């Protein structure tokens, strides 16, 4: 409940907060015991960090074509899929989730390629706010200032941005099976990020293919073509394509909120060297 009395539906799976998904806890319990194939690729991120964008890029690289794939996106989201559904997907699978590290099977952490994505928390807060307002399941009708009060203390679906990103960041250091990508880098130069992902996945993608994928996955193009939106029954008219910019937070944060957040930032990030860009 926010300070204006608006409710937001948050579901818990073994103590971790998530948006409402049918069978969330069962799916995550099954996932923890699931064994992926060595070639399966995973994208993990706090929500609103560009997960579905980079999922599209990665799928296109694996297929070797700059073409929109006719995949049922919702099945590739781990929170939303049973292990039976995951098993039924064509291999190699590119799966994504907003899970915490403790919810991921040990064998996956050791053996599979993992792409971790982060986005600066101010833009993430704005994007996550708009997502929660549009998402039928969350059923949130509050205004941004009230949402901000919850976000700053991590009391929103998926919890605390700092905790989530710092945990993954510290774990990822020195690991060759992990690539860390930021939303801001992808926004500045998607072709380079596409090349980085190809190199990491050991896919011999030509310069032309990376260029073509970057062109296919611009915000404008993906939004116009409604790339792999979730079915209406699942999430209402919530879209993964809202504004797609770095720095939109300046249109939402008041001066006081910005100062407040900078203070929280200084405290929580003083011992963390995670690269974060608030503007580009
Ligand atoms: P905004 O709400 O700021 O527009 P996720 O997939 O992790 O939920 O992230 C959603 C965010 O990524 C949204 O941010 C969405 O617009 C943005 N996004 C999706 N596709 C994009 C693209 N092709 N280029 C840039 N941003 C994109």
PDB file of C-alpha atoms in Angstrom, residues 32-213:
ATOM      1  CA  UNK A  32      15.502 -24.347  -9.140  1.00  0.00           C
ATOM      2  CA  UNK A  33      15.574 -28.123  -9.709  1.00  0.00           C
ATOM      3  CA  UNK A  34      15.680 -27.921 -13.514  1.00  0.00           C
ATOM      4  CA  UNK A  35      18.735 -28.891 -15.551  1.00  0.00           C
ATOM      5  CA  UNK A  36      19.290 -26.771 -18.653  1.00  0.00           C
ATOM      6  CA  UNK A  37      21.120 -27.981 -21.745  1.00  0.00           C
ATOM      7  CA  UNK A  38      24.677 -26.642 -22.037  1.00  0.00           C
ATOM      8  CA  UNK A  39      23.808 -24.463 -25.039  1.00  0.00           C
ATOM      9  CA  UNK A  40      20.839 -22.722 -23.397  1.00  0.00           C
ATOM     10  CA  UNK A  41      21.395 -19.006 -22.830  1.00  0.00           C
ATOM     11  CA  UNK A  42      19.942 -16.975 -19.950  1.00  0.00           C
ATOM     12  CA  UNK A  43      19.182 -13.288 -19.539  1.00  0.00           C
ATOM     13  CA  UNK A  44      18.650 -12.067 -15.989  1.00  0.00           C
ATOM     14  CA  UNK A  45      17.747  -8.506 -15.038  1.00  0.00           C
ATOM     15  CA  UNK A  46      15.767  -6.376 -12.644  1.00  0.00           C
ATOM     16  CA  UNK A  47      12.504  -5.562 -14.499  1.00  0.00           C
ATOM     17  CA  UNK A  48      12.353  -2.598 -16.892  1.00  0.00           C
ATOM     18  CA  UNK A  49      16.036  -2.885 -17.743  1.00  0.00           C
ATOM     19  CA  UNK A  50      15.545  -3.775 -21.416  1.00  0.00           C
ATOM     20  CA  UNK A  51      15.256  -7.532 -20.896  1.00  0.00           C
ATOM     21  CA  UNK A  52      12.892  -8.161 -23.794  1.00  0.00           C
ATOM     22  CA  UNK A  53      14.844  -5.932 -26.105  1.00  0.00           C
ATOM     23  CA  UNK A  54      18.102  -7.822 -25.592  1.00  0.00           C
ATOM     24  CA  UNK A  55      16.223 -11.116 -25.602  1.00  0.00           C
ATOM     25  CA  UNK A  56      15.132 -10.319 -29.173  1.00  0.00           C
ATOM     26  CA  UNK A  57      18.685  -9.401 -30.147  1.00  0.00           C
ATOM     27  CA  UNK A  58      20.041 -12.633 -28.660  1.00  0.00           C
ATOM     28  CA  UNK A  59      17.360 -14.792 -30.314  1.00  0.00           C
ATOM     29  CA  UNK A  60      18.118 -13.211 -33.695  1.00  0.00           C
ATOM     30  CA  UNK A  61      21.847 -13.843 -33.241  1.00  0.00           C
ATOM     31  CA  UNK A  62      21.243 -17.476 -32.402  1.00  0.00           C
ATOM     32  CA  UNK A  63      18.968 -17.881 -35.430  1.00  0.00           C
ATOM     33  CA  UNK A  64      21.495 -16.009 -37.591  1.00  0.00           C
ATOM     34  CA  UNK A  65      18.769 -13.803 -39.084  1.00  0.00           C
ATOM     35  CA  UNK A  66      17.720 -10.205 -38.472  1.00  0.00           C
ATOM     36  CA  UNK A  67      14.100 -11.245 -38.519  1.00  0.00           C
ATOM     37  CA  UNK A  68      11.434 -11.078 -35.912  1.00  0.00           C
ATOM     38  CA  UNK A  69      10.819 -14.585 -34.639  1.00  0.00           C
ATOM     39  CA  UNK A  70       7.296 -15.826 -34.165  1.00  0.00           C
ATOM     40  CA  UNK A  71       7.919 -17.089 -30.650  1.00  0.00           C
ATOM     41  CA  UNK A  72       5.395 -17.035 -27.868  1.00  0.00           C
ATOM     42  CA  UNK A  73       7.287 -14.728 -25.630  1.00  0.00           C
ATOM     43  CA  UNK A  74       5.528 -15.604 -22.430  1.00  0.00           C
ATOM     44  CA  UNK A  75       6.908 -19.155 -22.526  1.00  0.00           C
ATOM     45  CA  UNK A  76      10.465 -17.873 -22.540  1.00  0.00           C
ATOM     46  CA  UNK A  77       9.947 -16.065 -19.238  1.00  0.00           C
ATOM     47  CA  UNK A  78      10.950 -18.432 -16.492  1.00  0.00           C
ATOM     48  CA  UNK A  79       8.553 -17.009 -13.886  1.00  0.00           C
ATOM     49  CA  UNK A  80       5.713 -17.822 -16.205  1.00  0.00           C
ATOM     50  CA  UNK A  81       6.702 -21.329 -17.307  1.00  0.00           C
ATOM     51  CA  UNK A  82       6.673 -24.766 -15.751  1.00  0.00           C
ATOM     52  CA  UNK A  83       9.719 -26.966 -16.315  1.00  0.00           C
ATOM     53  CA  UNK A  84       7.590 -28.992 -18.713  1.00  0.00           C
ATOM     54  CA  UNK A  85       6.988 -25.887 -20.815  1.00  0.00           C
ATOM     55  CA  UNK A  86      10.684 -24.981 -20.701  1.00  0.00           C
ATOM     56  CA  UNK A  87      11.542 -28.505 -21.854  1.00  0.00           C
ATOM     57  CA  UNK A  88       9.164 -28.192 -24.789  1.00  0.00           C
ATOM     58  CA  UNK A  89      10.903 -25.128 -26.266  1.00  0.00           C
ATOM     59  CA  UNK A  90      13.191 -25.491 -29.233  1.00  0.00           C
ATOM     60  CA  UNK A  91      16.877 -25.699 -28.313  1.00  0.00           C
ATOM     61  CA  UNK A  92      19.067 -23.872 -27.773  1.00  0.00           C
ATOM     62  CA  UNK A  93      16.682 -21.896 -25.627  1.00  0.00           C
ATOM     63  CA  UNK A  94      17.098 -18.214 -24.829  1.00  0.00           C
ATOM     64  CA  UNK A  95      15.301 -17.745 -21.526  1.00  0.00           C
ATOM     65  CA  UNK A  96      14.828 -14.666 -19.409  1.00  0.00           C
ATOM     66  CA  UNK A  97      13.842 -13.937 -15.843  1.00  0.00           C
ATOM     67  CA  UNK A  98      13.938 -11.355 -13.092  1.00  0.00           C
ATOM     68  CA  UNK A  99      14.995 -13.951 -10.544  1.00  0.00           C
ATOM     69  CA  UNK A 100      17.449 -13.563  -7.698  1.00  0.00           C
ATOM     70  CA  UNK A 101      20.665 -15.535  -7.791  1.00  0.00           C
ATOM     71  CA  UNK A 102      19.496 -17.856  -4.991  1.00  0.00           C
ATOM     72  CA  UNK A 103      16.606 -18.964  -7.213  1.00  0.00           C
ATOM     73  CA  UNK A 104      18.833 -20.181 -10.027  1.00  0.00           C
ATOM     74  CA  UNK A 105      20.046 -23.814 -10.205  1.00  0.00           C
ATOM     75  CA  UNK A 106      23.695 -24.204  -9.235  1.00  0.00           C
ATOM     76  CA  UNK A 107      24.538 -26.160 -12.407  1.00  0.00           C
ATOM     77  CA  UNK A 108      23.199 -23.288 -14.542  1.00  0.00           C
ATOM     78  CA  UNK A 109      25.285 -20.722 -12.669  1.00  0.00           C
ATOM     79  CA  UNK A 110      28.367 -22.846 -13.218  1.00  0.00           C
ATOM     80  CA  UNK A 111      27.891 -24.109 -16.763  1.00  0.00           C
ATOM     81  CA  UNK A 112      25.620 -21.896 -18.840  1.00  0.00           C
ATOM     82  CA  UNK A 113      26.173 -18.595 -20.550  1.00  0.00           C
ATOM     83  CA  UNK A 114      24.410 -15.811 -18.696  1.00  0.00           C
ATOM     84  CA  UNK A 115      23.786 -12.262 -19.902  1.00  0.00           C
ATOM     85  CA  UNK A 116      23.096  -9.862 -17.042  1.00  0.00           C
ATOM     86  CA  UNK A 117      21.450  -6.554 -17.879  1.00  0.00           C
ATOM     87  CA  UNK A 118      21.245  -3.436 -15.752  1.00  0.00           C
ATOM     88  CA  UNK A 119      19.737   0.011 -16.242  1.00  0.00           C
ATOM     89  CA  UNK A 120      20.213   3.101 -14.119  1.00  0.00           C
ATOM     90  CA  UNK A 121      17.755   2.991 -11.226  1.00  0.00           C
ATOM     91  CA  UNK A 122      16.130   6.362 -11.904  1.00  0.00           C
ATOM     92  CA  UNK A 123      14.971   5.368 -15.389  1.00  0.00           C
ATOM     93  CA  UNK A 124      14.205   1.895 -14.075  1.00  0.00           C
ATOM     94  CA  UNK A 125      11.927   3.390 -11.401  1.00  0.00           C
ATOM     95  CA  UNK A 126       9.997   5.417 -13.982  1.00  0.00           C
ATOM     96  CA  UNK A 127       9.703   2.524 -16.393  1.00  0.00           C
ATOM     97  CA  UNK A 128       8.712   0.068 -13.651  1.00  0.00           C
ATOM     98  CA  UNK A 129       6.114   2.531 -12.362  1.00  0.00           C
ATOM     99  CA  UNK A 130       4.501   2.820 -15.801  1.00  0.00           C
ATOM    100  CA  UNK A 131       4.622  -0.928 -16.248  1.00  0.00           C
ATOM    101  CA  UNK A 132       2.885  -1.534 -12.933  1.00  0.00           C
ATOM    102  CA  UNK A 133       0.160   0.989 -13.713  1.00  0.00           C
ATOM    103  CA  UNK A 134      -0.539  -0.712 -17.051  1.00  0.00           C
ATOM    104  CA  UNK A 135      -0.318  -4.274 -15.757  1.00  0.00           C
ATOM    105  CA  UNK A 136      -3.783  -5.618 -14.966  1.00  0.00           C
ATOM    106  CA  UNK A 137      -2.472  -8.177 -12.499  1.00  0.00           C
ATOM    107  CA  UNK A 138      -0.618  -5.649 -10.352  1.00  0.00           C
ATOM    108  CA  UNK A 139      -3.709  -3.454 -10.362  1.00  0.00           C
ATOM    109  CA  UNK A 140      -1.840  -0.313  -9.259  1.00  0.00           C
ATOM    110  CA  UNK A 141      -3.507   3.065  -9.687  1.00  0.00           C
ATOM    111  CA  UNK A 142      -1.106   5.280  -7.715  1.00  0.00           C
ATOM    112  CA  UNK A 143       0.826   8.302  -8.972  1.00  0.00           C
ATOM    113  CA  UNK A 144       4.591   8.371  -9.429  1.00  0.00           C
ATOM    114  CA  UNK A 145       5.465  10.240  -6.185  1.00  0.00           C
ATOM    115  CA  UNK A 146       3.754   7.553  -4.108  1.00  0.00           C
ATOM    116  CA  UNK A 147       5.373   4.772  -6.145  1.00  0.00           C
ATOM    117  CA  UNK A 148       8.755   6.450  -5.701  1.00  0.00           C
ATOM    118  CA  UNK A 149       8.388   6.272  -1.921  1.00  0.00           C
ATOM    119  CA  UNK A 150       8.013   2.497  -2.233  1.00  0.00           C
ATOM    120  CA  UNK A 151      10.739   2.072  -4.861  1.00  0.00           C
ATOM    121  CA  UNK A 152      13.359   3.932  -2.832  1.00  0.00           C
ATOM    122  CA  UNK A 153      13.033   1.332  -0.073  1.00  0.00           C
ATOM    123  CA  UNK A 154      12.625  -1.631  -2.424  1.00  0.00           C
ATOM    124  CA  UNK A 155       9.004  -2.233  -1.504  1.00  0.00           C
ATOM    125  CA  UNK A 156       7.729  -2.885  -5.044  1.00  0.00           C
ATOM    126  CA  UNK A 157       7.321  -6.042  -7.155  1.00  0.00           C
ATOM    127  CA  UNK A 158      10.784  -7.599  -7.608  1.00  0.00           C
ATOM    128  CA  UNK A 159      12.103  -5.728  -4.616  1.00  0.00           C
ATOM    129  CA  UNK A 160      15.182  -3.617  -4.145  1.00  0.00           C
ATOM    130  CA  UNK A 161      17.124  -2.475  -7.234  1.00  0.00           C
ATOM    131  CA  UNK A 162      20.346  -2.159  -5.211  1.00  0.00           C
ATOM    132  CA  UNK A 163      20.149  -5.567  -3.638  1.00  0.00           C
ATOM    133  CA  UNK A 164      19.289  -7.231  -6.936  1.00  0.00           C
ATOM    134  CA  UNK A 165      22.027  -5.637  -9.016  1.00  0.00           C
ATOM    135  CA  UNK A 166      24.757  -5.617  -6.393  1.00  0.00           C
ATOM    136  CA  UNK A 167      24.320  -9.307  -5.658  1.00  0.00           C
ATOM    137  CA  UNK A 168      24.538 -10.307  -9.320  1.00  0.00           C
ATOM    138  CA  UNK A 169      27.389  -7.868  -9.944  1.00  0.00           C
ATOM    139  CA  UNK A 170      29.576  -9.165  -7.121  1.00  0.00           C
ATOM    140  CA  UNK A 171      28.898 -12.762  -8.147  1.00  0.00           C
ATOM    141  CA  UNK A 172      29.649 -12.067 -11.819  1.00  0.00           C
ATOM    142  CA  UNK A 173      33.145 -10.706 -11.261  1.00  0.00           C
ATOM    143  CA  UNK A 174      35.844 -12.786 -12.898  1.00  0.00           C
ATOM    144  CA  UNK A 175      33.413 -15.276 -14.423  1.00  0.00           C
ATOM    145  CA  UNK A 176      33.918 -16.188 -18.054  1.00  0.00           C
ATOM    146  CA  UNK A 177      30.359 -17.494 -18.463  1.00  0.00           C
ATOM    147  CA  UNK A 178      28.852 -14.061 -17.758  1.00  0.00           C
ATOM    148  CA  UNK A 179      28.442 -10.959 -19.899  1.00  0.00           C
ATOM    149  CA  UNK A 180      27.232  -7.771 -18.222  1.00  0.00           C
ATOM    150  CA  UNK A 181      25.385  -5.394 -20.525  1.00  0.00           C
ATOM    151  CA  UNK A 182      23.836  -2.048 -19.676  1.00  0.00           C
ATOM    152  CA  UNK A 183      20.711  -0.530 -21.172  1.00  0.00           C
ATOM    153  CA  UNK A 184      22.619   2.698 -21.697  1.00  0.00           C
ATOM    154  CA  UNK A 185      25.373   1.007 -23.713  1.00  0.00           C
ATOM    155  CA  UNK A 186      22.777  -0.755 -25.843  1.00  0.00           C
ATOM    156  CA  UNK A 187      21.027   2.544 -26.409  1.00  0.00           C
ATOM    157  CA  UNK A 188      24.276   4.341 -27.332  1.00  0.00           C
ATOM    158  CA  UNK A 189      25.496   1.694 -29.746  1.00  0.00           C
ATOM    159  CA  UNK A 190      23.331  -1.361 -30.256  1.00  0.00           C
ATOM    160  CA  UNK A 191      25.519  -2.717 -33.038  1.00  0.00           C
ATOM    161  CA  UNK A 192      28.543  -2.893 -30.710  1.00  0.00           C
ATOM    162  CA  UNK A 193      26.508  -4.539 -27.965  1.00  0.00           C
ATOM    163  CA  UNK A 194      25.142  -7.029 -30.520  1.00  0.00           C
ATOM    164  CA  UNK A 195      28.728  -7.828 -31.531  1.00  0.00           C
ATOM    165  CA  UNK A 196      29.726  -8.247 -27.884  1.00  0.00           C
ATOM    166  CA  UNK A 197      26.875 -10.688 -27.327  1.00  0.00           C
ATOM    167  CA  UNK A 198      27.828 -12.621 -30.491  1.00  0.00           C
ATOM    168  CA  UNK A 199      31.442 -12.871 -29.375  1.00  0.00           C
ATOM    169  CA  UNK A 200      30.411 -13.966 -25.901  1.00  0.00           C
ATOM    170  CA  UNK A 201      28.119 -16.659 -27.317  1.00  0.00           C
ATOM    171  CA  UNK A 202      30.812 -17.679 -29.831  1.00  0.00           C
ATOM    172  CA  UNK A 203      28.497 -17.017 -32.743  1.00  0.00           C
ATOM    173  CA  UNK A 204      30.390 -16.097 -35.920  1.00  0.00           C
ATOM    174  CA  UNK A 205      28.115 -13.148 -36.747  1.00  0.00           C
ATOM    175  CA  UNK A 206      29.227 -10.893 -39.591  1.00  0.00           C
ATOM    176  CA  UNK A 207      29.408  -7.134 -39.289  1.00  0.00           C
ATOM    177  CA  UNK A 208      26.448  -6.942 -41.685  1.00  0.00           C
ATOM    178  CA  UNK A 209      24.329  -9.272 -39.556  1.00  0.00           C
ATOM    179  CA  UNK A 210      25.041  -7.280 -36.369  1.00  0.00           C
ATOM    180  CA  UNK A 211      24.205  -4.074 -38.214  1.00  0.00           C
ATOM    181  CA  UNK A 212      20.971  -5.578 -39.546  1.00  0.00           C
ATOM    182  CA  UNK A 213      19.927  -6.844 -36.100  1.00  0.00           C
TER     183      UNK A 213
END
